XYZ file of C-alpha atoms in Angstrom:
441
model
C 0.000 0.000 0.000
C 1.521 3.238 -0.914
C 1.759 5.415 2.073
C 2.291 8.228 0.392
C -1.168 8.299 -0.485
C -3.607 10.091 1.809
C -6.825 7.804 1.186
C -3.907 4.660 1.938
C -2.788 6.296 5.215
C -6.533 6.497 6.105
C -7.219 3.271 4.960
C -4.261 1.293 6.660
C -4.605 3.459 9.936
C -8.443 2.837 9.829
C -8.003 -0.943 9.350
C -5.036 -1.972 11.395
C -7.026 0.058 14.481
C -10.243 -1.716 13.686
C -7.936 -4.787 13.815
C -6.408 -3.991 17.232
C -9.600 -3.313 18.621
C -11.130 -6.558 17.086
C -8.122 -8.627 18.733
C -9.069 -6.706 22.134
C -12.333 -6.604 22.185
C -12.380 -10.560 21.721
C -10.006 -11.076 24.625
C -12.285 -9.374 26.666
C -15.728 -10.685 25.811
C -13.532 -14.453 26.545
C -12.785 -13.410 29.696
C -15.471 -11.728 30.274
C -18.018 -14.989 29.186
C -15.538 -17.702 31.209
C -15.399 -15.379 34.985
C -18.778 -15.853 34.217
C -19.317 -19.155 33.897
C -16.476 -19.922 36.577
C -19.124 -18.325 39.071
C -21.335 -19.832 38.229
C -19.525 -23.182 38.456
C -17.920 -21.862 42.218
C -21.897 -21.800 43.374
C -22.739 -24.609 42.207
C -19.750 -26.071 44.279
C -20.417 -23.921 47.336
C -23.800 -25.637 47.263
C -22.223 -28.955 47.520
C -19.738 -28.004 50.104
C -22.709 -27.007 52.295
C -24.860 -30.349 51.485
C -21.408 -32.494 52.459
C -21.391 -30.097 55.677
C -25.105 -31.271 56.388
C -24.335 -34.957 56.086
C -21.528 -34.356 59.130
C -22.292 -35.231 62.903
C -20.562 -35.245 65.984
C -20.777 -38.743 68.640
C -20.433 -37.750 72.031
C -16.516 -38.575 72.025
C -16.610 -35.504 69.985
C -15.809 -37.763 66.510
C -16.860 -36.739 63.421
C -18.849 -39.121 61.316
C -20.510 -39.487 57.793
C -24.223 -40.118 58.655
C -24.789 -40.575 54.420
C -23.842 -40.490 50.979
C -23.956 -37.360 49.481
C -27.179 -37.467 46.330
C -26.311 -37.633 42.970
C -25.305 -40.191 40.475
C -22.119 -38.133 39.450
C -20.463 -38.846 43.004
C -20.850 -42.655 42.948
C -19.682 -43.231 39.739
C -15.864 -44.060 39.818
C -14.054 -41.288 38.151
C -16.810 -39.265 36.956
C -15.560 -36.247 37.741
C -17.355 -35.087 40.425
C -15.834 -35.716 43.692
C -15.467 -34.470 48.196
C -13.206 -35.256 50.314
C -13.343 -34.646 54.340
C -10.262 -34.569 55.794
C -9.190 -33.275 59.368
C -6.845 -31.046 60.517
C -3.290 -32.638 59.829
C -4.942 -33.656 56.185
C -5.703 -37.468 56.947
C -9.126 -38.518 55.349
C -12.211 -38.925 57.114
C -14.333 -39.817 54.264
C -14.699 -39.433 50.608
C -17.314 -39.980 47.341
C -17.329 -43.241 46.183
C -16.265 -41.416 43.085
C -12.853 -40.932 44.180
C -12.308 -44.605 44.643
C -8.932 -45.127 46.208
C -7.362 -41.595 45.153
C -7.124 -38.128 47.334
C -7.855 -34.813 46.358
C -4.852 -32.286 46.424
C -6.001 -29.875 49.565
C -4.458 -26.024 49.546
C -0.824 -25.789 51.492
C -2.610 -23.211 54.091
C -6.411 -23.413 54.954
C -7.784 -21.546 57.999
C -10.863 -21.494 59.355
C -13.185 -19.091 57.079
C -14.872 -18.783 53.507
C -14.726 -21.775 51.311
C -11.644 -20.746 49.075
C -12.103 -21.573 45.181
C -8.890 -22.998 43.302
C -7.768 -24.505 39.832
C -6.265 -28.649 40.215
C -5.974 -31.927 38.921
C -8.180 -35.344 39.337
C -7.088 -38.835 39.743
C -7.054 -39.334 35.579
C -5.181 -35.937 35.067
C -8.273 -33.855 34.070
C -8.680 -30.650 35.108
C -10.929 -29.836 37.909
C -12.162 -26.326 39.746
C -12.325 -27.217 43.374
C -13.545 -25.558 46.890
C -11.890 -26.176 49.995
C -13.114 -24.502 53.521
C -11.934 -25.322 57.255
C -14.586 -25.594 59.260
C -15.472 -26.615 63.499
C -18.442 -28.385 63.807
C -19.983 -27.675 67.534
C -18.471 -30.672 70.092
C -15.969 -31.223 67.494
C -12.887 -31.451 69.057
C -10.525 -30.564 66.407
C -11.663 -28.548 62.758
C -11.920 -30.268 59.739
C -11.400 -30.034 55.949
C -14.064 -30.086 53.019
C -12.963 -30.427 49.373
C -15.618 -30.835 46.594
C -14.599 -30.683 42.776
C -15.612 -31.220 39.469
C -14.645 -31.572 35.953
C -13.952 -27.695 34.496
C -13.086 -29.893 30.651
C -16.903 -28.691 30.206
C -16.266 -24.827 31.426
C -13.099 -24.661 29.496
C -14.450 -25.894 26.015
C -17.312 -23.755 25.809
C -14.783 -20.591 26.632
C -12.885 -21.802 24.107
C -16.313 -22.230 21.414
C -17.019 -19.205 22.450
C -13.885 -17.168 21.979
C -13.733 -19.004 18.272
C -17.254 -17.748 18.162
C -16.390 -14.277 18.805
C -13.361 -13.752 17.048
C -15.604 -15.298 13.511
C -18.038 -12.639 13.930
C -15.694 -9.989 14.812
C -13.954 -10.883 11.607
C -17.193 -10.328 9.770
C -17.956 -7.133 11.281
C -13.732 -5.849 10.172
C -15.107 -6.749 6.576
C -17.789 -4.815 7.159
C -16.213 -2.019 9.149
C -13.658 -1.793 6.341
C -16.359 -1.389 3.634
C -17.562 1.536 5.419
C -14.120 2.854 6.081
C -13.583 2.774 2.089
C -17.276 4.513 1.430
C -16.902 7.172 4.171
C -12.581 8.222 2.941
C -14.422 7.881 -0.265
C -16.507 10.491 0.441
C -14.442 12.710 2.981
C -11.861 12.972 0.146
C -14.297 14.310 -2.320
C -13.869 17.705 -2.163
C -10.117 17.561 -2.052
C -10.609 16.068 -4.995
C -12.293 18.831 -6.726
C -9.628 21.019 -5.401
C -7.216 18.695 -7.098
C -8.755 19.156 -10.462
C -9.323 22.892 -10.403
C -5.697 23.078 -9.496
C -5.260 21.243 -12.831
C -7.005 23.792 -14.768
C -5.379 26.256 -13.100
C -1.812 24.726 -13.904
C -3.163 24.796 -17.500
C -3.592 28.676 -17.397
C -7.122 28.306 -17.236
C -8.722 31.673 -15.217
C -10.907 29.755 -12.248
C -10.856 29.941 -8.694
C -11.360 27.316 -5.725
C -15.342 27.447 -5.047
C -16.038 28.364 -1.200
C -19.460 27.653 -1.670
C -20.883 23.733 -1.184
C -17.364 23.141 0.687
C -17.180 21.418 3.445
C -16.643 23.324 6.561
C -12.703 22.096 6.978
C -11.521 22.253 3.321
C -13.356 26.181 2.585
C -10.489 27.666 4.355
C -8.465 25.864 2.394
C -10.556 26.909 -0.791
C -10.031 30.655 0.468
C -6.480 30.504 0.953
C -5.569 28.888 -2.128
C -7.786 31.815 -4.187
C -6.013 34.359 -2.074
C -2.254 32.503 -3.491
C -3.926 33.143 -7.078
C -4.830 36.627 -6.491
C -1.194 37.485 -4.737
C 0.620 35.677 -7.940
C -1.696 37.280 -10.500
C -0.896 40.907 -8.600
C 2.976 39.685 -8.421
C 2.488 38.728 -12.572
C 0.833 41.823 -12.794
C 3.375 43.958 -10.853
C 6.450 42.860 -13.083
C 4.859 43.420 -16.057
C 4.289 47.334 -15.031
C 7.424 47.258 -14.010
C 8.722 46.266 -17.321
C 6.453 49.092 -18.648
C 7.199 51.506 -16.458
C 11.457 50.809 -17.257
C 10.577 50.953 -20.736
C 8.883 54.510 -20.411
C 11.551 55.330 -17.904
C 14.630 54.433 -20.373
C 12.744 56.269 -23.647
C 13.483 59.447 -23.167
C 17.321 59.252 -22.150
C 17.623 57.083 -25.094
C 16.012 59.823 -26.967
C 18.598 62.275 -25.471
C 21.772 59.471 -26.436
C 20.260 58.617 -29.837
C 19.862 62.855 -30.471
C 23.264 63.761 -29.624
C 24.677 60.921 -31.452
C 23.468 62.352 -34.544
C 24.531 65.745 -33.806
C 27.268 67.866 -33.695
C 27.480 68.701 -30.372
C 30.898 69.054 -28.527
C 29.380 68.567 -24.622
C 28.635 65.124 -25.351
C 30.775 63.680 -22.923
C 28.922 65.470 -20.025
C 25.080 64.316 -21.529
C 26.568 60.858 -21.920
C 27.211 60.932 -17.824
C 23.788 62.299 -16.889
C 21.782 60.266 -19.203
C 23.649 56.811 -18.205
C 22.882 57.502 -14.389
C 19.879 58.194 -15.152
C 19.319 55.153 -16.545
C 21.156 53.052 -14.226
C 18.984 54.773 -11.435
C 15.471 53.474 -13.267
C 16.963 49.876 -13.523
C 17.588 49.855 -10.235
C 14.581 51.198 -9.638
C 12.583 48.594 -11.201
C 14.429 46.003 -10.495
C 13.526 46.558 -7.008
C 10.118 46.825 -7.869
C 9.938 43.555 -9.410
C 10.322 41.413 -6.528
C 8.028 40.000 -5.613
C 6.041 41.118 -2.101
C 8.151 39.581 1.100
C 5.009 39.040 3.692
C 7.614 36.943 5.726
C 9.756 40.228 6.555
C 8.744 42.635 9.114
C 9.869 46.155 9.588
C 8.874 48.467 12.334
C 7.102 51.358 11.123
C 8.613 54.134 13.484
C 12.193 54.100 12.494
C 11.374 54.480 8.695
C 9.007 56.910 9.126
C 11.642 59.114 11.618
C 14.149 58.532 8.343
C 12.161 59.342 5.641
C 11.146 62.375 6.792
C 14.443 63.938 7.826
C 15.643 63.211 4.194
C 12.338 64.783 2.819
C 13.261 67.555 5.064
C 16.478 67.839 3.307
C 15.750 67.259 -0.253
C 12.420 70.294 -0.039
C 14.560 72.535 2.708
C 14.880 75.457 0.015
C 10.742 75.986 0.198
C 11.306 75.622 3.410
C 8.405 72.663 3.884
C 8.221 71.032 7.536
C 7.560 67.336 7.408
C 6.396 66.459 10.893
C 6.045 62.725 11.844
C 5.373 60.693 15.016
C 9.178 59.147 16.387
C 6.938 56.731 18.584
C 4.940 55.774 15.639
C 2.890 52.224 16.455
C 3.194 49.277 14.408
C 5.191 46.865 12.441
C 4.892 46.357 8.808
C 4.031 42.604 7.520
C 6.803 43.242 4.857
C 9.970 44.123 3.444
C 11.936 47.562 4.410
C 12.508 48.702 0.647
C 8.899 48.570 -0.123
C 7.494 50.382 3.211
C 10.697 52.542 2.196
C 9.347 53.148 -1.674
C 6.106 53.386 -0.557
C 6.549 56.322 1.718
C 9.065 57.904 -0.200
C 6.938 58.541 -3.106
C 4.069 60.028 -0.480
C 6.252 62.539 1.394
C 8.252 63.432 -2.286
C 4.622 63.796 -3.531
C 3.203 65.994 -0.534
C 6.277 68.003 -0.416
C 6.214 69.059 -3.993
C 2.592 70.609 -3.147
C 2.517 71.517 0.464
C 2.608 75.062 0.890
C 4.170 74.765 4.596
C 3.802 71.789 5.795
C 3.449 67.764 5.603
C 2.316 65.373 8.193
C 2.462 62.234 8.584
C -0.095 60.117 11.116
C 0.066 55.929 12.025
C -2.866 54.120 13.195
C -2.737 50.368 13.530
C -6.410 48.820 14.307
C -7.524 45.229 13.286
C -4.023 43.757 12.189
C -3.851 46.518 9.676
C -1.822 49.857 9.700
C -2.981 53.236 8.339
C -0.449 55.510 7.648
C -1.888 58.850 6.568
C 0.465 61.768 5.063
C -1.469 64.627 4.350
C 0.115 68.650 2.872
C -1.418 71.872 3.513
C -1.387 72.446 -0.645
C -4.344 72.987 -2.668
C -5.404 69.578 -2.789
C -6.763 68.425 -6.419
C -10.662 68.297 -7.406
C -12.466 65.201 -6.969
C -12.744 64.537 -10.167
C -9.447 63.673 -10.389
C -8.756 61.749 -7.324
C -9.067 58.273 -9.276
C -7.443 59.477 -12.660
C -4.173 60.809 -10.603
C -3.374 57.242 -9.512
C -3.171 56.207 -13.353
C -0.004 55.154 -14.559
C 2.155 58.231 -16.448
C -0.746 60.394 -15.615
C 0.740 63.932 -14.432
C -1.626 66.569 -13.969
C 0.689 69.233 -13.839
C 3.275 69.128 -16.607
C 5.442 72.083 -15.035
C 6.422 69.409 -12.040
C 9.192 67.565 -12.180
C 8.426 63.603 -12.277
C 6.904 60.991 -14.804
C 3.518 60.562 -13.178
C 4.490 57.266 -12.502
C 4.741 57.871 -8.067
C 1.685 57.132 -7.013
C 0.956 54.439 -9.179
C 4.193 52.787 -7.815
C 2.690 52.765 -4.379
C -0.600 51.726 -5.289
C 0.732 48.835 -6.755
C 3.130 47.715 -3.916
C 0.413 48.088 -1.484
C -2.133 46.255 -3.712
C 0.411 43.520 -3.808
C 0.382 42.961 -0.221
C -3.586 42.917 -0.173
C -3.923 46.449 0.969
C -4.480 49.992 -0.655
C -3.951 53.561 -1.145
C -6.887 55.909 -0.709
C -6.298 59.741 -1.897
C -8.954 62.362 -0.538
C -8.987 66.058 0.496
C -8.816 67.148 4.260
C -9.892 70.131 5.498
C -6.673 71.939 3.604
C -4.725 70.182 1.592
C -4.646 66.151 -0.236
C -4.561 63.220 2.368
C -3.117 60.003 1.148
C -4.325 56.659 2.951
C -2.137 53.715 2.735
C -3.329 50.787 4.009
C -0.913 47.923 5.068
C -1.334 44.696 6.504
C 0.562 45.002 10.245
C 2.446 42.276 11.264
């Protein structure tokens, strides 16, 4: 059985336990059915130990004497099984079934006076016998005396045996059927995983589908739900490259432009256009490059220290207008990500806000329900609400006198969409607020 298979591991697990149980339960029942009938046997024993006892009297010398034969066809026959003994004190018989013939019964090592004690022996022809013993003083007796009674247990032991073959044959009947139902119900509990299994097909033939979470079963639907939300984080990862790829090519056109231009002219400063244009360049690969990795959610970066850094270098880079980026050094928080894309992410914002603010730029942290909300918000003109939506369109600048390609806020929407969260632009009471919405970690 290959073990490597799930419905196998169910199946072998299922039946070797069924087994085991099976094998115990039969034990059981056997001994169970055979104390049982040993009672039963020890009273019907205990009832001839007290009919010997009745057929005992003491003479006036205090002598104790056998007034009868015990009843019973089984106790005069010679060797039938059945047998008592009276013995006194130091073990010497007093009297005896005419079943015993010439032969003793075996008497316990240590007998005192007290409840007739049940044990396991053997009769005169070897057989097996269950026999009672109890030490008893008779009233004028002058010393106690012994009483064994036994019989044949051949009887007792084959029907334990019957009935443990018994047992175990319709146990083994009810492991076929067991196992029948153990196939139907994996069977059936392994239905829906099968249905996964062949939607994950399709979807390794580049088919467009996602896991149903409807009609699931109540275990595999989470399953269902987090193999849709893999789909949707690869097709935002696919979909992430590819702009990135777009956004390198519209990134690299114009310095080629500029190259391809001076190539053809006449110009002397080439040497110096060559320079800029090739950093620039190397800057937007890098660039890129960065931004086509995929989202790390097994990173975490605190949220405080990036913020505090960020906005002392926006502080530097917009100190000629004189714009005061003020940020929260205790903000709350940790990031479920990687560094360079909180990093990115921000940047962009505060570059963004700074180019507009008229003063001032803030920047607020909120972490509620395992997701942060970091809001950075200028004191500019804000934009009209018509173009809200259009500004976070790729290349889309709505100002061409800015420096920039447009392509900022689209960056960061796409990072953050990548790790399954947002960015939200709106107007405040002065000024554009950006929402980014991150999951916290």
């Amino acid at each position: 059985m290959n073990t490597r298979s799930l419905r196998s591991r169910l199946l072998l697990a299922g039946g070797l336990g069924m087994v085991l149980v099976s094998a115990l339960a039969t034990w059981w029942l056997g001994a169970m059915y055979e104390r049982s009938a040993q009672a039963t046997l020890d009273q019907q024993l205990n009832a001839d130990l007290l009919a010997v006892l009745a057929l005992l009297e003491v003479d006036a010398q205090g002598a104790v004497q056998v007034r009868d034969e015990l009843r019973g066809e089984r106790y005069r026959r010679v060797f039938s099984g059945a047998y008592w003994q009276l013995l006194d004190a130091q073990g010497q018989p007093l009297g005896q079934s005419r079943s015993l013939w010439d032969e003793t019964l075996p008497a316990p090592a240590t007998l005192r006076t007290g409840p007739a004690r049940s044990f396991d022996t053997t009769g005169p022809l070897q057989q097996p016998l269950r026999a009672m013993a109890q030490q008893v003083t008779l009233p004028r007796a002058a010393l106690p005396l012994r009483v064994i009674v036994a019989t044949d247990r051949s009887q007792l032991d084959a029907q334990v045996t019957a009935f443990r073959q018994r047992t175990a044959l319709a146990l083994m009947v009810l492991i076929a059927l067991w196992f029948a139902v153990l196939v139907a119900q994996v069977h059936y509990g392994l239905r829906p995983l099968k249905q996964l299994g062949r939607i994950a097909e399709q979807v390794r033939n580049g088919e467009d589908v996602r896991f149903p979470q409807q009609g699931l079963v109540r275990e595999v639907a989470p399953l269902a739900a987090e193999l849709n939300a893999l789909l949707d984080h690869h097709g935002r990862m696919v979909l992430r490259a590819r702009r990135s790829a777009e956004d390198l090519a519209h990134a690299l056109k114009t310095p080629l432009t500029v190259l391809s231009t001076e190539a053809a002219g006449a110009g002397t400063d080439w040497r110096q256009t060559l320079r800029s244009e090739t950093a620039r360049m190397q800057a937007s690969i890098d660039r890129y490059l960065a931004l086509g990795v995929a989202a790390d959610h097994q990173q975490r970066t605190p949220v405080a220290p990036a913020v505090s850094a960020l906005c002392g270098l926006m502080q530097r880079v917009h100190d000629e207008r004189g714009i005061a980026f003020v940020c929260a050094a205790d903000a709350p928080g940790v990031f479920a990500g990687a560094r360079e894309d909180l990093e990115e992410m921000l940047g962009n914002l505060l570059d963004n806000a700074g180019k507009w603010a008229a003063q001032r730029v803030e920047v607020g942290v909120a972490l509620a329900d395992k997701r942060l909300r970091i809001t950075v918000s200028d004191d500019g003109d804000g934009l009209p609400e018509e173009d809200l939506a259009r500004v976070l369109g790729r290349g889309v600048r709505l100002d061409q006198r800015a420096p920039g390609s447009g392509l900022g806020l689209a960056i960061v929407a796409d990072i953050a969409e990548s790790y399954g969260g947002g960015l939200v632009l709106r107007n405040g009471t002065r000024g554009l607020v950006a929402e980014l919405v991150l999951p916290a970690g």
